[in-house]
Short mmCIF file of C-alpha atoms and ligand atoms in Angstrom, two decimals:
data_model
loop_
_atom_site.label_atom_id
_atom_site.label_comp_id
_atom_site.label_asym_id
_atom_site.label_seq_id
_atom_site.Cartn_x
_atom_site.Cartn_y
_atom_site.Cartn_z
CA UNK A 1 7.83 32.28 -21.79
CA UNK A 2 7.03 31.11 -17.85
CA UNK A 3 9.23 27.83 -16.35
CA UNK A 4 7.31 24.70 -15.85
CA UNK A 5 7.04 24.27 -12.38
CA UNK A 6 8.69 20.98 -11.07
CA UNK A 7 8.50 18.84 -8.29
CA UNK A 8 11.34 16.86 -6.89
CA UNK A 9 10.95 14.23 -4.73
CA UNK A 10 13.68 12.15 -2.92
CA UNK A 11 13.58 8.07 -2.55
CA UNK A 12 9.65 7.69 -3.33
CA UNK A 13 8.66 4.87 -1.62
CA UNK A 14 5.47 2.40 -1.82
CA UNK A 15 4.32 1.05 1.70
CA UNK A 16 2.26 -1.34 0.04
CA UNK A 17 2.72 -3.09 -3.13
CA UNK A 18 1.06 -6.22 -4.93
CA UNK A 19 3.77 -7.12 -7.34
CA UNK A 20 2.26 -10.51 -8.13
CA UNK A 21 4.27 -13.39 -9.84
CA UNK A 22 5.20 -15.18 -12.96
CA UNK A 23 4.03 -13.31 -16.19
CA UNK A 24 2.11 -10.34 -14.64
CA UNK A 25 5.65 -9.67 -12.37
CA UNK A 26 7.92 -9.68 -14.96
CA UNK A 27 5.40 -7.07 -16.99
CA UNK A 28 4.98 -4.92 -14.30
CA UNK A 29 7.36 -4.90 -11.34
CA UNK A 30 9.56 -2.73 -13.55
CA UNK A 31 7.41 0.06 -13.85
CA UNK A 32 7.27 0.22 -9.93
CA UNK A 33 11.03 -0.25 -9.72
CA UNK A 34 11.61 2.74 -12.21
CA UNK A 35 10.40 5.27 -10.22
CA UNK A 36 10.51 4.30 -6.72
CA UNK A 37 13.17 3.51 -4.60
CA UNK A 38 11.73 0.66 -2.53
CA UNK A 39 7.93 -0.80 -2.23
CA UNK A 40 6.59 -3.26 0.52
CA UNK A 41 5.64 -6.17 -0.91
CA UNK A 42 2.96 -8.10 -0.40
CA UNK A 43 2.88 -11.97 0.25
CA UNK A 44 -0.69 -12.51 -1.19
CA UNK A 45 0.63 -15.09 -3.58
CA UNK A 46 -0.97 -18.22 -4.59
CA UNK A 47 0.46 -20.13 -2.21
CA UNK A 48 0.92 -17.25 0.19
CA UNK A 49 4.57 -16.43 1.04
CA UNK A 50 4.99 -17.98 4.48
CA UNK A 51 8.52 -19.33 5.24
CA UNK A 52 12.05 -18.27 4.58
CA UNK A 53 12.96 -19.84 1.31
CA UNK A 54 9.76 -19.06 -0.11
CA UNK A 55 10.36 -14.90 0.74
CA UNK A 56 14.28 -15.58 -0.17
CA UNK A 57 13.02 -17.09 -3.75
CA UNK A 58 9.90 -14.37 -4.35
CA UNK A 59 12.56 -11.52 -3.79
CA UNK A 60 14.81 -13.29 -6.19
CA UNK A 61 12.09 -13.52 -8.97
CA UNK A 62 11.61 -9.60 -8.45
CA UNK A 63 15.13 -8.80 -8.69
CA UNK A 64 15.22 -10.65 -12.10
CA UNK A 65 11.65 -9.47 -13.12
CA UNK A 66 13.54 -5.43 -12.39
CA UNK A 67 16.22 -5.91 -14.01
CA UNK A 68 19.13 -3.57 -13.34
CA UNK A 69 16.45 -1.01 -12.05
CA UNK A 70 17.76 0.31 -8.65
CA UNK A 71 15.33 -0.98 -5.71
CA UNK A 72 14.76 -2.30 -2.73
CA UNK A 73 11.97 -4.95 -2.54
CA UNK A 74 11.05 -4.86 1.35
CA UNK A 75 9.74 -8.19 1.82
CA UNK A 76 6.58 -9.69 3.88
CA UNK A 77 5.33 -12.37 4.80
CA UNK A 78 1.99 -13.76 5.44
CA UNK A 79 0.62 -13.84 8.68
CA UNK A 80 -0.04 -17.29 10.43
CA UNK A 81 -0.99 -18.04 14.67
CA UNK A 82 1.26 -20.37 13.89
CA UNK A 83 4.64 -18.42 13.68
CA UNK A 84 7.23 -18.86 17.13
CA UNK A 85 9.67 -16.60 18.15
CA UNK A 86 12.48 -19.11 16.79
CA UNK A 87 10.76 -19.46 13.43
CA UNK A 88 10.68 -15.75 12.91
CA UNK A 89 14.22 -15.31 14.41
CA UNK A 90 15.67 -17.50 11.59
CA UNK A 91 13.97 -14.91 8.66
CA UNK A 92 13.80 -11.78 10.49
CA UNK A 93 16.88 -10.74 8.43
CA UNK A 94 14.80 -11.63 5.21
CA UNK A 95 11.63 -9.56 5.89
CA UNK A 96 10.17 -5.72 7.16
CA UNK A 97 7.08 -6.79 8.13
CA UNK A 98 4.32 -9.02 8.59
CA UNK A 99 1.31 -9.13 6.55
CA UNK A 100 -2.19 -10.56 8.37
CA UNK A 101 -5.64 -10.81 6.26
CA UNK A 102 -8.71 -11.79 7.21
CA UNK A 103 -9.26 -14.97 5.79
CA UNK A 104 -11.34 -14.26 2.55
CA UNK A 105 -11.37 -11.22 2.37
CA UNK A 106 -9.98 -10.04 -0.83
CA UNK A 107 -7.20 -11.51 -3.55
CA UNK A 108 -5.67 -14.86 -2.50
CA UNK A 109 -6.54 -14.39 1.32
CA UNK A 110 -7.52 -17.81 2.47
CA UNK A 111 -5.48 -18.40 4.21
CA UNK A 112 -5.62 -15.91 6.19
CA UNK A 113 -6.91 -15.37 10.10
CA UNK A 114 -10.55 -16.26 11.04
CA UNK A 115 -11.54 -14.69 14.19
CA UNK A 116 -9.18 -11.91 16.24
CA UNK A 117 -8.84 -13.82 19.85
CA UNK A 118 -6.09 -11.92 21.39
CA UNK A 119 -4.70 -15.19 23.36
CA UNK A 120 -4.48 -17.29 20.26
CA UNK A 121 -2.09 -14.56 18.52
CA UNK A 122 -0.15 -13.53 21.35
CA UNK A 123 2.31 -15.99 21.05
CA UNK A 124 3.51 -14.79 17.30
CA UNK A 125 2.47 -11.15 17.83
CA UNK A 126 4.87 -11.08 21.63
CA UNK A 127 7.55 -12.44 19.68
CA UNK A 128 6.99 -9.93 16.73
CA UNK A 129 6.93 -6.86 19.22
CA UNK A 130 10.40 -8.34 20.72
CA UNK A 131 11.90 -8.45 17.41
CA UNK A 132 10.89 -5.52 16.05
CA UNK A 133 8.81 -7.04 13.34
CA UNK A 134 6.28 -4.29 12.25
CA UNK A 135 2.61 -6.13 11.81
CA UNK A 136 0.50 -4.84 8.36
CA UNK A 137 -2.94 -5.67 8.43
CA UNK A 138 -5.78 -5.86 6.00
CA UNK A 139 -8.43 -4.22 8.42
CA UNK A 140 -11.80 -5.40 7.54
CA UNK A 141 -14.93 -7.43 9.20
CA UNK A 142 -16.96 -9.95 6.79
CA UNK A 143 -20.03 -7.34 7.63
CA UNK A 144 -21.87 -5.26 5.17
CA UNK A 145 -19.17 -4.02 2.28
CA UNK A 146 -19.06 -0.16 3.47
CA UNK A 147 -19.67 -0.74 7.47
CA UNK A 148 -16.28 -3.39 7.25
CA UNK A 149 -13.21 -0.89 8.01
CA UNK A 150 -15.21 0.73 10.76
CA UNK A 151 -16.13 -2.27 12.07
CA UNK A 152 -12.55 -3.27 12.04
CA UNK A 153 -11.28 -0.41 14.08
CA UNK A 154 -12.55 -2.21 17.46
CA UNK A 155 -10.02 -4.96 16.83
CA UNK A 156 -7.05 -2.90 15.85
CA UNK A 157 -7.33 -1.19 18.90
CA UNK A 158 -7.91 -4.29 20.62
CA UNK A 159 -4.69 -5.55 18.95
CA UNK A 160 -2.98 -1.90 19.86
CA UNK A 161 -3.80 -2.06 23.27
CA UNK A 162 -2.39 -5.85 24.22
CA UNK A 163 0.24 -5.35 22.37
CA UNK A 164 1.73 -2.03 23.17
CA UNK A 165 5.10 -2.88 22.08
CA UNK A 166 4.03 -3.82 18.05
CA UNK A 167 3.95 -1.46 15.42
CA UNK A 168 0.35 -1.93 13.85
CA UNK A 169 0.00 -0.67 10.14
CA UNK A 170 -3.45 0.17 9.67
CA UNK A 171 -3.21 -0.79 5.68
CA UNK A 172 -5.07 1.55 2.98
CA UNK A 173 -7.44 3.36 4.86
CA UNK A 174 -10.57 4.31 3.32
CA UNK A 175 -12.37 5.78 6.56
CA UNK A 176 -13.39 8.39 8.95
CA UNK A 177 -13.06 6.19 11.97
CA UNK A 178 -9.08 4.57 11.35
CA UNK A 179 -8.31 8.23 11.16
CA UNK A 180 -9.67 8.67 15.02
CA UNK A 181 -8.11 5.67 15.77
CA UNK A 182 -4.76 6.72 14.60
CA UNK A 183 -4.58 9.54 17.27
CA UNK A 184 -5.83 7.20 20.56
CA UNK A 185 -2.55 4.63 19.98
CA UNK A 186 0.77 5.09 20.18
CA UNK A 187 1.63 2.07 18.09
CA UNK A 188 -0.92 2.79 15.45
CA UNK A 189 0.29 3.81 11.90
CA UNK A 190 -1.62 3.65 8.54
CA UNK A 191 -0.91 3.67 4.18
CA UNK A 192 -3.12 5.80 2.64
CA UNK A 193 -4.05 5.13 -1.43
CA UNK A 194 -3.51 7.58 -3.90
CA UNK A 195 -7.27 6.25 -5.48
CA UNK A 196 -8.74 6.72 -2.00
CA UNK A 197 -7.50 10.46 -1.98
CA UNK A 198 -9.45 10.79 -5.21
CA UNK A 199 -12.30 9.11 -5.03
CA UNK A 200 -15.36 7.98 -3.40
CA UNK A 201 -18.12 5.20 -4.12
CA UNK A 202 -19.97 7.31 -6.22
CA UNK A 203 -16.87 7.24 -8.79
CA UNK A 204 -17.11 3.17 -8.48
CA UNK A 205 -20.75 2.83 -9.18
CA UNK A 206 -22.53 5.77 -9.31
CA UNK A 207 -22.86 6.19 -12.63
CA UNK A 208 -21.75 3.30 -15.18
CA UNK A 209 -20.10 0.54 -13.28
CA UNK A 210 -16.29 1.42 -13.36
CA UNK A 211 -14.58 -1.98 -12.93
CA UNK A 212 -10.76 -0.48 -12.92
CA UNK A 213 -12.12 1.54 -9.72
CA UNK A 214 -13.30 -1.60 -8.07
CA UNK A 215 -11.12 -2.32 -4.91
CA UNK A 216 -11.08 -3.70 -1.57
CA UNK A 217 -11.36 -1.84 0.75
CA UNK A 218 -14.09 -0.08 -1.60
CA UNK A 219 -14.22 3.35 -1.68
CA UNK A 220 -15.90 5.54 0.93
CA UNK A 221 -18.04 8.30 1.62
CA UNK A 222 -17.12 12.12 0.90
CA UNK A 223 -16.92 12.78 4.30
CA UNK A 224 -14.13 9.67 4.53
CA UNK A 225 -12.67 11.53 1.54
CA UNK A 226 -12.06 14.15 3.45
CA UNK A 227 -10.43 12.85 6.58
CA UNK A 228 -8.08 11.32 4.98
CA UNK A 229 -6.95 13.95 2.70
CA UNK A 230 -6.45 15.91 5.86
CA UNK A 231 -3.42 13.53 7.52
CA UNK A 232 -2.28 12.91 4.11
CA UNK A 233 -1.97 16.58 2.84
CA UNK A 234 -0.36 17.80 5.91
CA UNK A 235 1.61 14.42 6.06
CA UNK A 236 0.95 13.46 9.48
CA UNK A 237 3.78 11.58 11.24
CA UNK A 238 1.61 8.59 11.77
CA UNK A 239 0.69 7.84 8.06
CA UNK A 240 2.46 7.21 4.52
CA UNK A 241 1.70 6.89 0.90
CA UNK A 242 0.93 2.69 -0.13
CA UNK A 243 -0.26 2.67 -3.37
CA UNK A 244 -2.01 -1.03 -2.99
CA UNK A 245 -1.90 -1.30 -6.38
CA UNK A 246 -3.03 -4.37 -7.49
CA UNK A 247 -2.87 -5.22 -11.22
CA UNK A 248 -5.56 -7.72 -12.57
CA UNK A 249 -5.67 -8.56 -16.37
CA UNK A 250 -7.72 -6.49 -18.43
CA UNK A 251 -9.98 -9.94 -18.77
CA UNK A 252 -10.30 -10.31 -14.87
CA UNK A 253 -11.32 -6.72 -14.00
CA UNK A 254 -13.80 -6.42 -17.29
CA UNK A 255 -15.42 -9.65 -16.84
CA UNK A 256 -18.85 -10.40 -14.64
CA UNK A 257 -17.14 -11.00 -11.23
CA UNK A 258 -14.68 -8.24 -11.59
CA UNK A 259 -11.54 -8.91 -9.56
CA UNK A 260 -10.78 -5.97 -6.95
CA UNK A 261 -7.80 -3.77 -7.19
CA UNK A 262 -6.76 -1.04 -8.76
CA UNK A 263 -3.77 -0.29 -10.61
CA UNK A 264 -2.09 2.92 -9.89
CA UNK A 265 2.03 2.41 -9.79
CA UNK A 266 3.45 3.81 -13.23
CA UNK A 267 0.63 7.13 -12.20
CA UNK A 268 1.16 7.57 -8.59
CA UNK A 269 3.65 9.99 -8.34
CA UNK A 270 2.58 12.47 -10.91
CA UNK A 271 -1.12 12.20 -9.52
CA UNK A 272 -0.06 12.77 -5.80
CA UNK A 273 1.68 15.98 -7.26
CA UNK A 274 -1.24 17.55 -9.00
CA UNK A 275 -3.22 16.33 -5.43
CA UNK A 276 -0.49 18.13 -3.67
CA UNK A 277 -0.09 20.87 -5.69
CA UNK A 278 -4.33 21.66 -5.88
CA UNK A 279 -4.81 22.22 -2.00
CA UNK A 280 -1.04 23.84 -1.94
CA UNK A 281 0.50 21.38 0.25
CA UNK A 282 3.15 20.41 -2.34
CA UNK A 283 6.04 21.16 0.27
CA UNK A 284 4.17 18.08 2.82
CA UNK A 285 4.58 15.44 -0.24
CA UNK A 286 7.91 14.50 0.35
CA UNK A 287 7.30 13.27 3.87
CA UNK A 288 4.05 11.40 2.78
CA UNK A 289 5.91 9.85 -0.11
CA UNK A 290 9.07 9.05 2.44
CA UNK A 291 10.39 10.05 4.96
CA UNK A 292 6.97 9.44 7.11
CA UNK A 293 7.75 5.64 6.10
CA UNK A 294 11.32 6.07 6.66
CA UNK A 295 10.72 6.37 10.55
CA UNK A 296 8.19 4.69 10.82
CA UNK A 297 9.86 1.34 9.77
CA UNK A 298 13.25 2.51 10.01
CA UNK A 299 14.46 1.65 6.99
CA UNK A 300 17.27 3.44 5.12
CA UNK A 301 16.07 3.14 0.51
CA UNK A 302 18.73 4.13 -1.56
CA UNK A 303 19.19 7.36 -3.62
CA UNK A 304 16.31 7.86 -5.97
CA UNK A 305 15.71 11.46 -7.19
CA UNK A 306 12.64 11.58 -9.51
CA UNK A 307 12.18 15.53 -10.89
CA UNK A 308 7.98 15.47 -12.29
CA UNK A 309 6.92 18.45 -14.59
CA UNK A 310 3.32 19.84 -14.32
CA UNK A 311 2.63 19.10 -18.36
CA UNK A 312 -0.23 17.21 -19.31
CA UNK A 313 0.38 13.34 -19.57
CA UNK A 314 -2.30 10.90 -21.31
CA UNK A 315 -2.36 7.84 -19.36
CA UNK A 316 -2.35 4.52 -21.88
CA UNK A 317 -4.99 2.45 -22.20
CA UNK A 318 -3.20 -0.61 -20.75
CA UNK A 319 0.34 -1.08 -19.00
CA UNK A 320 0.95 -4.79 -20.94
CA UNK A 321 -2.35 -5.38 -20.74
CA UNK A 322 -3.40 -4.36 -17.09
CA UNK A 323 -5.43 -1.66 -17.56
CA UNK A 324 -4.67 1.98 -15.00
CA UNK A 325 -6.63 3.79 -13.09
CA UNK A 326 -7.73 7.00 -15.51
CA UNK A 327 -6.87 5.08 -18.76
CA UNK A 328 -6.84 7.27 -22.11
CA UNK A 329 -7.72 10.36 -19.10
CA UNK A 330 -5.33 13.23 -19.29
CA UNK A 331 -3.38 14.46 -16.08
CA UNK A 332 -1.42 16.93 -15.65
CA UNK A 333 2.08 16.21 -14.31
CA UNK A 334 4.57 13.58 -15.91
CA UNK A 335 7.80 12.27 -14.75
CA UNK A 336 10.61 14.66 -16.10
CA UNK A 337 13.34 12.29 -14.96
CA UNK A 338 14.67 10.18 -12.83
CA UNK A 339 18.15 10.26 -11.10
CA UNK A 340 19.62 6.53 -9.15
CA UNK A 341 22.53 7.60 -6.75
ZN1 ZN B 401 -3.08 -4.65 -0.60
#
């Protein structure tokens, strides 16, 4: 009998994760903590995480929710242009990055930045450069939904030029324009989700509307997906995996007024193995899932080895009331085993 092909991943990292709070945090955090060594935790709670006490308290709630799992939550603050150097110095040891949201662009981003005047942002962004705190950005304008990210690229470029020592992470990129921007500025990096590598707008709205594939930024055109695939599958050193796994209760997704977010955390590694195998690039997956992120962020994750096997897995209908991508469908890989240490 032929051996089942195995894929072994060391210290997988999810560089963009929503763990939410309260009951949702309790319900879903263990899932990520089991199969990932660490994750960048998004700060868009209500109210957003925006001071040292809130960062510490949120981290404690996460550690409590994950129980005895070995997992590092890399904490972030919600960007405010009022942060000055003294404040940032005081919080530096508690955070890995700061996340900037344009006001009102996605879930719980109402207190974000409106207008991107370099002078208004200078105090905070210069202090971040000096303290080597990366800036993570949800890059969308309030323009037409399919054009929002491409329109934001000029803002990325403006910030990258004005603050050349600031590491800027273009979060969950979905367009060929963002991929092109990576090559133009040394200090631009990007995270890419698994769903944007797999779907286009056709999968969301081309047939019957698929609420569990609806997210911000919305999935784009086939040529955009091709551009993302190219840099992900070669594990381009400036890109890394960030699931943007964003759970909402089933009733908030299957509703008139569907919340934006795709829940992928429990199946992301399996889907990545399947995708990279399909393109004969499994040898690049380690860098995409961990090595590049370690280099870009300078983080040293906990040892954790996740072994996947090519064995069909039927995605559950829900995980504690949250419907995942591909619920009820069969995917090609399963988690065989997870070893800590
Ligand atoms: Zn997100």
